[in-house]
Protein backbone atom coordinates (compact mmCIF):
# COMPACT_ATOMS: atom_id res chain seq x y z
CA UNK A 1 0.00 0.00 0.00
CA UNK A 2 1.28 3.48 -0.82
CA UNK A 3 2.12 6.10 1.81
CA UNK A 4 0.81 9.66 1.35
CA UNK A 5 2.48 12.70 2.92
CA UNK A 6 1.19 16.28 2.83
CA UNK A 7 4.03 18.75 2.23
CA UNK A 8 4.65 22.25 3.58
CA UNK A 9 2.09 23.44 1.03
CA UNK A 10 -0.68 21.04 2.13
CA UNK A 11 -2.31 20.65 -1.30
CA UNK A 12 0.88 19.01 -2.56
CA UNK A 13 1.11 15.29 -1.80
CA UNK A 14 4.23 13.15 -1.86
CA UNK A 15 3.46 9.49 -2.59
CA UNK A 16 5.70 6.57 -1.74
CA UNK A 17 4.37 3.46 -3.46
CA UNK A 18 5.28 0.23 -1.70
CA UNK A 19 7.76 -1.97 -3.52
CA UNK A 20 7.68 -5.73 -3.22
CA UNK A 21 11.13 -7.07 -4.03
CA UNK A 22 12.86 -10.38 -4.43
CA UNK A 23 15.82 -11.77 -6.35
CA UNK A 24 14.17 -10.88 -9.67
CA UNK A 25 13.72 -7.18 -8.86
CA UNK A 26 10.55 -5.55 -7.59
CA UNK A 27 6.87 -4.91 -8.27
CA UNK A 28 5.12 -1.67 -7.36
CA UNK A 29 1.56 -0.47 -7.83
CA UNK A 30 2.12 3.12 -9.02
CA UNK A 31 -1.51 4.19 -9.26
CA UNK A 32 -4.83 2.92 -7.90
CA UNK A 33 -7.70 5.41 -8.18
CA UNK A 34 -9.55 4.37 -5.01
CA UNK A 35 -6.44 4.17 -2.82
CA UNK A 36 -5.05 7.44 -4.15
CA UNK A 37 -8.40 9.16 -3.50
CA UNK A 38 -8.22 7.93 0.11
CA UNK A 39 -4.71 9.45 0.24
CA UNK A 40 -5.97 12.85 -0.94
CA UNK A 41 -5.51 12.52 -4.71
CA UNK A 42 -9.05 12.38 -6.04
CA UNK A 43 -8.43 13.27 -9.64
CA UNK A 44 -9.68 11.98 -12.96
CA UNK A 45 -6.47 11.53 -14.93
CA UNK A 46 -7.02 11.47 -18.70
CA UNK A 47 -3.55 11.39 -20.27
CA UNK A 48 -0.12 9.92 -19.51
CA UNK A 49 3.05 11.69 -20.66
CA UNK A 50 6.63 10.44 -20.88
CA UNK A 51 9.71 12.60 -21.48
CA UNK A 52 13.39 11.84 -21.96
CA UNK A 53 15.97 14.52 -21.20
CA UNK A 54 19.39 13.45 -22.48
CA UNK A 55 21.75 16.01 -20.89
CA UNK A 56 21.88 16.74 -17.18
CA UNK A 57 20.71 20.22 -16.29
CA UNK A 58 17.63 20.16 -18.53
CA UNK A 59 15.01 22.42 -16.98
CA UNK A 60 11.41 22.05 -18.17
CA UNK A 61 8.97 24.59 -16.80
CA UNK A 62 7.45 26.29 -14.86
CA UNK A 63 4.30 25.22 -16.75
CA UNK A 64 0.56 25.09 -16.13
CA UNK A 65 -2.67 24.96 -18.13
CA UNK A 66 -5.69 27.21 -17.65
CA UNK A 67 -9.42 26.67 -18.19
CA UNK A 68 -11.06 25.00 -19.98
CA UNK A 69 -8.33 22.34 -19.74
CA UNK A 70 -6.42 22.84 -16.48
CA UNK A 71 -4.07 20.07 -15.44
CA UNK A 72 -3.28 18.42 -12.15
CA UNK A 73 -0.20 16.17 -12.43
CA UNK A 74 1.11 13.04 -10.77
CA UNK A 75 4.85 13.02 -11.55
CA UNK A 76 7.49 10.31 -11.16
CA UNK A 77 11.03 9.78 -12.41
CA UNK A 78 11.49 6.30 -13.90
CA UNK A 79 15.13 6.67 -14.92
CA UNK A 80 17.73 8.94 -13.32
CA UNK A 81 17.12 11.75 -10.82
CA UNK A 82 15.25 15.06 -11.01
CA UNK A 83 14.50 18.02 -8.79
CA UNK A 84 10.73 18.47 -9.09
CA UNK A 85 9.28 21.90 -8.25
CA UNK A 86 5.69 23.08 -7.71
CA UNK A 87 4.79 26.77 -7.22
CA UNK A 88 1.43 27.91 -5.83
CA UNK A 89 -0.04 30.42 -8.32
CA UNK A 90 -3.53 30.57 -6.79
CA UNK A 91 -4.38 34.16 -5.93
CA UNK A 92 -5.76 34.42 -2.41
CA UNK A 93 -3.92 31.32 -1.22
CA UNK A 94 -1.96 31.58 2.02
CA UNK A 95 0.95 29.96 0.17
CA UNK A 96 0.72 32.05 -3.03
CA UNK A 97 4.16 32.35 -4.65
CA UNK A 98 5.75 29.70 -2.43
CA UNK A 99 7.26 26.53 -3.81
CA UNK A 100 8.18 23.02 -2.79
CA UNK A 101 11.02 21.00 -4.27
CA UNK A 102 11.38 17.22 -4.05
CA UNK A 103 14.01 14.90 -5.48
CA UNK A 104 12.34 12.15 -7.47
CA UNK A 105 14.52 9.25 -8.52
CA UNK A 106 14.35 5.89 -10.17
CA UNK A 107 15.56 4.40 -6.87
CA UNK A 108 13.22 6.15 -4.41
CA UNK A 109 10.12 5.66 -6.59
CA UNK A 110 8.48 8.76 -5.09
CA UNK A 111 5.68 10.60 -6.88
CA UNK A 112 4.60 14.24 -6.51
CA UNK A 113 0.96 15.21 -6.89
CA UNK A 114 0.67 18.77 -8.23
CA UNK A 115 -2.96 20.01 -8.21
CA UNK A 116 -4.54 22.56 -10.55
CA UNK A 117 -3.39 26.06 -9.64
CA UNK A 118 0.30 25.24 -9.41
CA UNK A 119 3.09 25.84 -11.90
CA UNK A 120 5.33 22.81 -12.32
CA UNK A 121 8.95 22.30 -13.40
CA UNK A 122 11.70 19.78 -13.12
CA UNK A 123 15.46 19.85 -13.57
CA UNK A 124 17.44 16.74 -14.46
CA UNK A 125 20.26 15.96 -12.04
CA UNK A 126 21.98 13.45 -14.31
CA UNK A 127 21.99 12.38 -17.96
CA UNK A 128 19.21 10.37 -19.62
CA UNK A 129 16.37 11.07 -17.21
CA UNK A 130 12.92 9.76 -17.99
CA UNK A 131 9.90 11.38 -16.38
CA UNK A 132 6.38 9.99 -16.57
CA UNK A 133 3.32 11.83 -15.39
CA UNK A 134 -0.43 11.61 -15.42
CA UNK A 135 -2.48 14.75 -16.13
CA UNK A 136 -6.13 15.54 -15.45
CA UNK A 137 -6.70 17.63 -18.59
CA UNK A 138 -5.80 17.00 -22.19
CA UNK A 139 -2.95 19.05 -23.64
CA UNK A 140 -4.41 22.24 -25.09
CA UNK A 141 -1.89 24.72 -26.56
CA UNK A 142 -4.38 27.59 -26.21
CA UNK A 143 -4.47 26.95 -22.43
CA UNK A 144 -0.68 26.71 -22.07
CA UNK A 145 0.88 29.04 -19.51
CA UNK A 146 4.04 29.44 -17.54
CA UNK A 147 6.12 31.39 -15.05
CA UNK A 148 9.77 32.39 -15.41
CA UNK A 149 11.99 29.72 -13.87
CA UNK A 150 14.38 32.44 -12.71
CA UNK A 151 11.77 34.80 -11.21
CA UNK A 152 13.66 36.31 -8.24
CA UNK A 153 10.42 36.60 -6.24
CA UNK A 154 10.10 32.80 -6.22
CA UNK A 155 13.58 32.22 -4.79
CA UNK A 156 14.01 28.79 -6.36
CA UNK A 157 17.52 27.43 -5.94
CA UNK A 158 18.22 25.37 -9.04
CA UNK A 159 20.92 22.68 -8.72
CA UNK A 160 23.11 24.22 -11.45
CA UNK A 161 24.11 27.79 -12.34
CA UNK A 162 21.47 29.37 -14.59
CA UNK A 163 23.91 29.75 -17.49
CA UNK A 164 24.52 25.96 -17.41
CA UNK A 165 20.84 24.98 -17.56
CA UNK A 166 19.43 23.58 -20.81
CA UNK A 167 16.19 25.50 -21.38
CA UNK A 168 13.79 25.74 -24.33
CA UNK A 169 13.43 29.09 -26.08
CA UNK A 170 9.77 29.14 -24.96
CA UNK A 171 10.72 28.73 -21.30
CA UNK A 172 13.36 31.48 -21.49
CA UNK A 173 10.71 34.17 -22.10
CA UNK A 174 7.96 33.23 -19.63
CA UNK A 175 6.63 36.10 -17.49
CA UNK A 176 7.34 36.67 -13.82
CA UNK A 177 4.59 35.70 -11.38
CA UNK A 178 3.80 39.35 -10.67
CA UNK A 179 3.05 39.86 -14.40
CA UNK A 180 0.66 36.89 -14.77
CA UNK A 181 -3.04 37.60 -15.14
CA UNK A 182 -5.20 36.25 -12.33
CA UNK A 183 -5.85 32.73 -13.58
CA UNK A 184 -6.50 30.64 -10.46
CA UNK A 185 -8.17 31.70 -7.21
CA UNK A 186 -8.83 29.87 -3.95
Short mmCIF file of N, CA, C and O in Angstrom, two decimals, residues 91-154:
data_model
loop_
_atom_site.label_atom_id
_atom_site.label_comp_id
_atom_site.label_asym_id
_atom_site.label_seq_id
_atom_site.Cartn_x
_atom_site.Cartn_y
_atom_site.Cartn_z
N UNK A 91 -4.18 32.89 -6.63
CA UNK A 91 -4.38 34.16 -5.93
C UNK A 91 -5.33 33.96 -4.75
O UNK A 91 -6.31 33.25 -4.84
N UNK A 92 -4.97 34.55 -3.63
CA UNK A 92 -5.76 34.42 -2.41
C UNK A 92 -5.32 33.27 -1.53
O UNK A 92 -5.78 33.14 -0.40
N UNK A 93 -4.42 32.44 -2.01
CA UNK A 93 -3.92 31.32 -1.22
C UNK A 93 -2.92 31.83 -0.18
O UNK A 93 -2.14 32.74 -0.45
N UNK A 94 -2.94 31.22 0.99
CA UNK A 94 -1.96 31.58 2.02
C UNK A 94 -0.54 31.27 1.58
O UNK A 94 0.41 31.83 2.12
N UNK A 95 -0.38 30.37 0.62
CA UNK A 95 0.95 29.96 0.17
C UNK A 95 1.26 30.47 -1.24
O UNK A 95 2.17 29.97 -1.89
N UNK A 96 0.52 31.49 -1.70
CA UNK A 96 0.72 32.05 -3.03
C UNK A 96 2.20 32.45 -3.22
O UNK A 96 2.79 33.12 -2.37
N UNK A 97 2.78 32.00 -4.33
CA UNK A 97 4.16 32.35 -4.65
C UNK A 97 5.21 31.49 -3.98
O UNK A 97 6.40 31.62 -4.27
N UNK A 98 4.79 30.60 -3.09
CA UNK A 98 5.75 29.70 -2.43
C UNK A 98 5.90 28.43 -3.25
O UNK A 98 5.01 28.06 -4.02
N UNK A 99 7.01 27.76 -3.05
CA UNK A 99 7.26 26.53 -3.81
C UNK A 99 7.76 25.42 -2.90
O UNK A 99 8.20 25.66 -1.78
N UNK A 100 7.65 24.22 -3.43
CA UNK A 100 8.18 23.02 -2.79
C UNK A 100 9.02 22.31 -3.84
O UNK A 100 8.64 22.24 -5.01
N UNK A 101 10.16 21.79 -3.40
CA UNK A 101 11.02 21.00 -4.27
C UNK A 101 11.26 19.63 -3.66
O UNK A 101 11.49 19.52 -2.46
N UNK A 102 11.20 18.60 -4.48
CA UNK A 102 11.38 17.22 -4.05
C UNK A 102 12.27 16.51 -5.07
O UNK A 102 12.09 16.69 -6.27
N UNK A 103 13.21 15.71 -4.57
CA UNK A 103 14.01 14.90 -5.48
C UNK A 103 13.26 13.60 -5.75
O UNK A 103 12.94 12.84 -4.83
N UNK A 104 12.97 13.38 -7.02
CA UNK A 104 12.34 12.15 -7.47
C UNK A 104 13.38 11.35 -8.22
O UNK A 104 14.07 11.89 -9.09
N UNK A 105 13.50 10.07 -7.88
CA UNK A 105 14.52 9.25 -8.52
C UNK A 105 13.95 7.89 -8.91
O UNK A 105 12.93 7.46 -8.38
N UNK A 106 14.67 7.26 -9.81
CA UNK A 106 14.35 5.89 -10.17
C UNK A 106 14.40 5.00 -8.92
O UNK A 106 13.55 4.15 -8.73
N UNK A 107 15.39 5.24 -8.06
CA UNK A 107 15.56 4.40 -6.87
C UNK A 107 14.50 4.64 -5.81
O UNK A 107 13.98 3.69 -5.23
N UNK A 108 14.17 5.92 -5.51
CA UNK A 108 13.22 6.15 -4.41
C UNK A 108 11.77 5.92 -4.82
O UNK A 108 10.91 5.73 -3.97
N UNK A 109 11.47 5.96 -6.12
CA UNK A 109 10.12 5.66 -6.59
C UNK A 109 9.06 6.66 -6.16
O UNK A 109 7.87 6.40 -6.35
N UNK A 110 9.46 7.79 -5.58
CA UNK A 110 8.48 8.76 -5.09
C UNK A 110 7.72 9.41 -6.25
O UNK A 110 8.23 9.52 -7.37
N UNK A 111 6.52 9.88 -5.93
CA UNK A 111 5.68 10.60 -6.88
C UNK A 111 5.25 11.91 -6.22
O UNK A 111 5.02 11.95 -5.01
N UNK A 112 5.11 12.96 -7.02
CA UNK A 112 4.60 14.24 -6.51
C UNK A 112 3.28 14.55 -7.19
O UNK A 112 3.20 14.56 -8.43
N UNK A 113 2.25 14.78 -6.36
CA UNK A 113 0.96 15.21 -6.89
C UNK A 113 0.93 16.73 -6.86
O UNK A 113 1.11 17.36 -5.81
N UNK A 114 0.71 17.32 -8.05
CA UNK A 114 0.67 18.77 -8.23
C UNK A 114 -0.74 19.12 -8.69
O UNK A 114 -1.12 18.83 -9.83
N UNK A 115 -1.58 19.73 -7.82
CA UNK A 115 -2.96 20.01 -8.21
C UNK A 115 -3.06 21.20 -9.17
O UNK A 115 -2.10 21.94 -9.39
N UNK A 116 -4.24 21.39 -9.73
CA UNK A 116 -4.54 22.56 -10.55
C UNK A 116 -4.26 23.80 -9.71
O UNK A 116 -4.53 23.83 -8.50
N UNK A 117 -3.70 24.82 -10.34
CA UNK A 117 -3.39 26.06 -9.64
C UNK A 117 -1.94 26.16 -9.22
O UNK A 117 -1.55 27.08 -8.51
N UNK A 118 -1.13 25.23 -9.68
CA UNK A 118 0.30 25.24 -9.41
C UNK A 118 1.06 25.21 -10.73
O UNK A 118 0.64 24.54 -11.68
N UNK A 119 2.16 25.95 -10.78
CA UNK A 119 3.09 25.84 -11.90
C UNK A 119 4.08 24.73 -11.56
O UNK A 119 4.47 24.58 -10.39
N UNK A 120 4.49 23.99 -12.54
CA UNK A 120 5.33 22.81 -12.32
C UNK A 120 6.58 22.85 -13.21
O UNK A 120 6.51 23.27 -14.36
N UNK A 121 7.70 22.42 -12.63
CA UNK A 121 8.95 22.30 -13.40
C UNK A 121 9.77 21.16 -12.83
O UNK A 121 9.57 20.75 -11.70
N UNK A 122 10.70 20.69 -13.65
CA UNK A 122 11.70 19.78 -13.12
C UNK A 122 13.04 20.04 -13.80
O UNK A 122 13.09 20.56 -14.91
N UNK A 123 14.10 19.72 -13.07
CA UNK A 123 15.46 19.85 -13.57
C UNK A 123 16.15 18.51 -13.42
O UNK A 123 16.12 17.91 -12.34
N UNK A 124 16.77 18.03 -14.50
CA UNK A 124 17.44 16.74 -14.46
C UNK A 124 18.78 16.88 -13.73
O UNK A 124 19.54 17.81 -13.95
N UNK A 125 19.05 15.93 -12.85
CA UNK A 125 20.26 15.96 -12.04
C UNK A 125 21.36 15.06 -12.61
O UNK A 125 22.48 15.05 -12.11
N UNK A 126 21.00 14.30 -13.63
CA UNK A 126 21.98 13.45 -14.31
C UNK A 126 21.50 13.25 -15.74
O UNK A 126 20.40 13.67 -16.10
N UNK A 127 22.33 12.61 -16.55
CA UNK A 127 21.99 12.38 -17.96
C UNK A 127 20.91 11.31 -18.09
O UNK A 127 20.75 10.45 -17.24
N UNK A 128 20.19 11.39 -19.21
CA UNK A 128 19.21 10.37 -19.62
C UNK A 128 18.12 10.12 -18.58
O UNK A 128 17.87 8.98 -18.20
N UNK A 129 17.48 11.19 -18.17
CA UNK A 129 16.37 11.07 -17.21
C UNK A 129 15.05 10.88 -17.96
O UNK A 129 14.78 11.59 -18.94
N UNK A 130 14.26 9.95 -17.46
CA UNK A 130 12.92 9.76 -17.99
C UNK A 130 11.91 10.12 -16.90
O UNK A 130 12.05 9.68 -15.76
N UNK A 131 10.94 10.94 -17.29
CA UNK A 131 9.90 11.38 -16.38
C UNK A 131 8.56 10.97 -16.98
O UNK A 131 8.31 11.19 -18.17
N UNK A 132 7.72 10.38 -16.14
CA UNK A 132 6.38 9.99 -16.57
C UNK A 132 5.38 10.66 -15.64
O UNK A 132 5.61 10.72 -14.43
N UNK A 133 4.32 11.18 -16.23
CA UNK A 133 3.32 11.83 -15.39
C UNK A 133 1.94 11.74 -15.99
O UNK A 133 1.76 11.74 -17.20
N UNK A 134 0.98 11.61 -15.08
CA UNK A 134 -0.43 11.61 -15.42
C UNK A 134 -0.93 13.05 -15.34
O UNK A 134 -0.48 13.81 -14.48
N UNK A 135 -1.87 13.42 -16.20
CA UNK A 135 -2.48 14.75 -16.13
C UNK A 135 -4.00 14.61 -16.16
O UNK A 135 -4.55 13.65 -16.72
N UNK A 136 -4.67 15.58 -15.56
CA UNK A 136 -6.13 15.54 -15.45
C UNK A 136 -6.84 16.27 -16.58
O UNK A 136 -8.06 16.22 -16.66
N UNK A 137 -6.11 16.95 -17.44
CA UNK A 137 -6.70 17.63 -18.59
C UNK A 137 -5.87 17.34 -19.82
O UNK A 137 -4.65 17.19 -19.73
N UNK A 138 -6.53 17.25 -20.96
CA UNK A 138 -5.80 17.00 -22.19
C UNK A 138 -4.92 18.21 -22.54
O UNK A 138 -5.26 19.34 -22.21
N UNK A 139 -3.81 17.94 -23.22
CA UNK A 139 -2.95 19.05 -23.64
C UNK A 139 -3.73 19.95 -24.57
O UNK A 139 -4.36 19.50 -25.53
N UNK A 140 -3.71 21.24 -24.29
CA UNK A 140 -4.41 22.24 -25.09
C UNK A 140 -3.50 23.46 -25.23
O UNK A 140 -3.33 24.22 -24.27
N UNK A 141 -2.85 23.63 -26.39
CA UNK A 141 -1.89 24.72 -26.56
C UNK A 141 -2.47 26.10 -26.23
O UNK A 141 -1.77 26.96 -25.70
N UNK A 142 -3.76 26.29 -26.49
CA UNK A 142 -4.38 27.59 -26.21
C UNK A 142 -4.53 27.85 -24.71
O UNK A 142 -4.79 28.98 -24.29
N UNK A 143 -4.37 26.83 -23.89
CA UNK A 143 -4.47 26.95 -22.43
C UNK A 143 -3.09 26.95 -21.76
O UNK A 143 -3.00 27.03 -20.53
N UNK A 144 -2.06 26.83 -22.57
CA UNK A 144 -0.68 26.71 -22.07
C UNK A 144 -0.25 28.00 -21.39
O UNK A 144 -0.45 29.09 -21.93
N UNK A 145 0.35 27.88 -20.22
CA UNK A 145 0.88 29.04 -19.51
C UNK A 145 2.15 28.68 -18.79
O UNK A 145 2.53 27.51 -18.68
N UNK A 146 2.81 29.70 -18.27
CA UNK A 146 4.04 29.44 -17.54
C UNK A 146 4.52 30.64 -16.76
O UNK A 146 4.03 31.76 -16.93
N UNK A 147 5.49 30.37 -15.89
CA UNK A 147 6.12 31.39 -15.05
C UNK A 147 7.62 31.26 -15.26
O UNK A 147 8.15 30.15 -15.39
N UNK A 148 8.32 32.38 -15.23
CA UNK A 148 9.77 32.39 -15.41
C UNK A 148 10.45 31.54 -14.34
O UNK A 148 10.23 31.74 -13.14
N UNK A 149 11.28 30.62 -14.79
CA UNK A 149 11.99 29.72 -13.87
C UNK A 149 12.95 30.49 -12.97
O UNK A 149 13.26 30.07 -11.88
N UNK A 150 13.40 31.65 -13.45
CA UNK A 150 14.38 32.44 -12.71
C UNK A 150 13.77 33.69 -12.07
O UNK A 150 14.49 34.62 -11.71
N UNK A 151 12.45 33.68 -11.86
CA UNK A 151 11.77 34.80 -11.21
C UNK A 151 12.38 34.99 -9.82
O UNK A 151 12.28 34.09 -8.97
N UNK A 152 13.01 36.13 -9.55
CA UNK A 152 13.66 36.31 -8.24
C UNK A 152 12.67 36.29 -7.07
O UNK A 152 13.06 35.96 -5.95
N UNK A 153 11.42 36.62 -7.32
CA UNK A 153 10.42 36.60 -6.24
C UNK A 153 10.12 35.18 -5.75
O UNK A 153 9.66 34.99 -4.64
N UNK A 154 10.37 34.19 -6.60
CA UNK A 154 10.10 32.80 -6.22
C UNK A 154 11.23 32.22 -5.37
O UNK A 154 11.00 31.34 -4.55
#
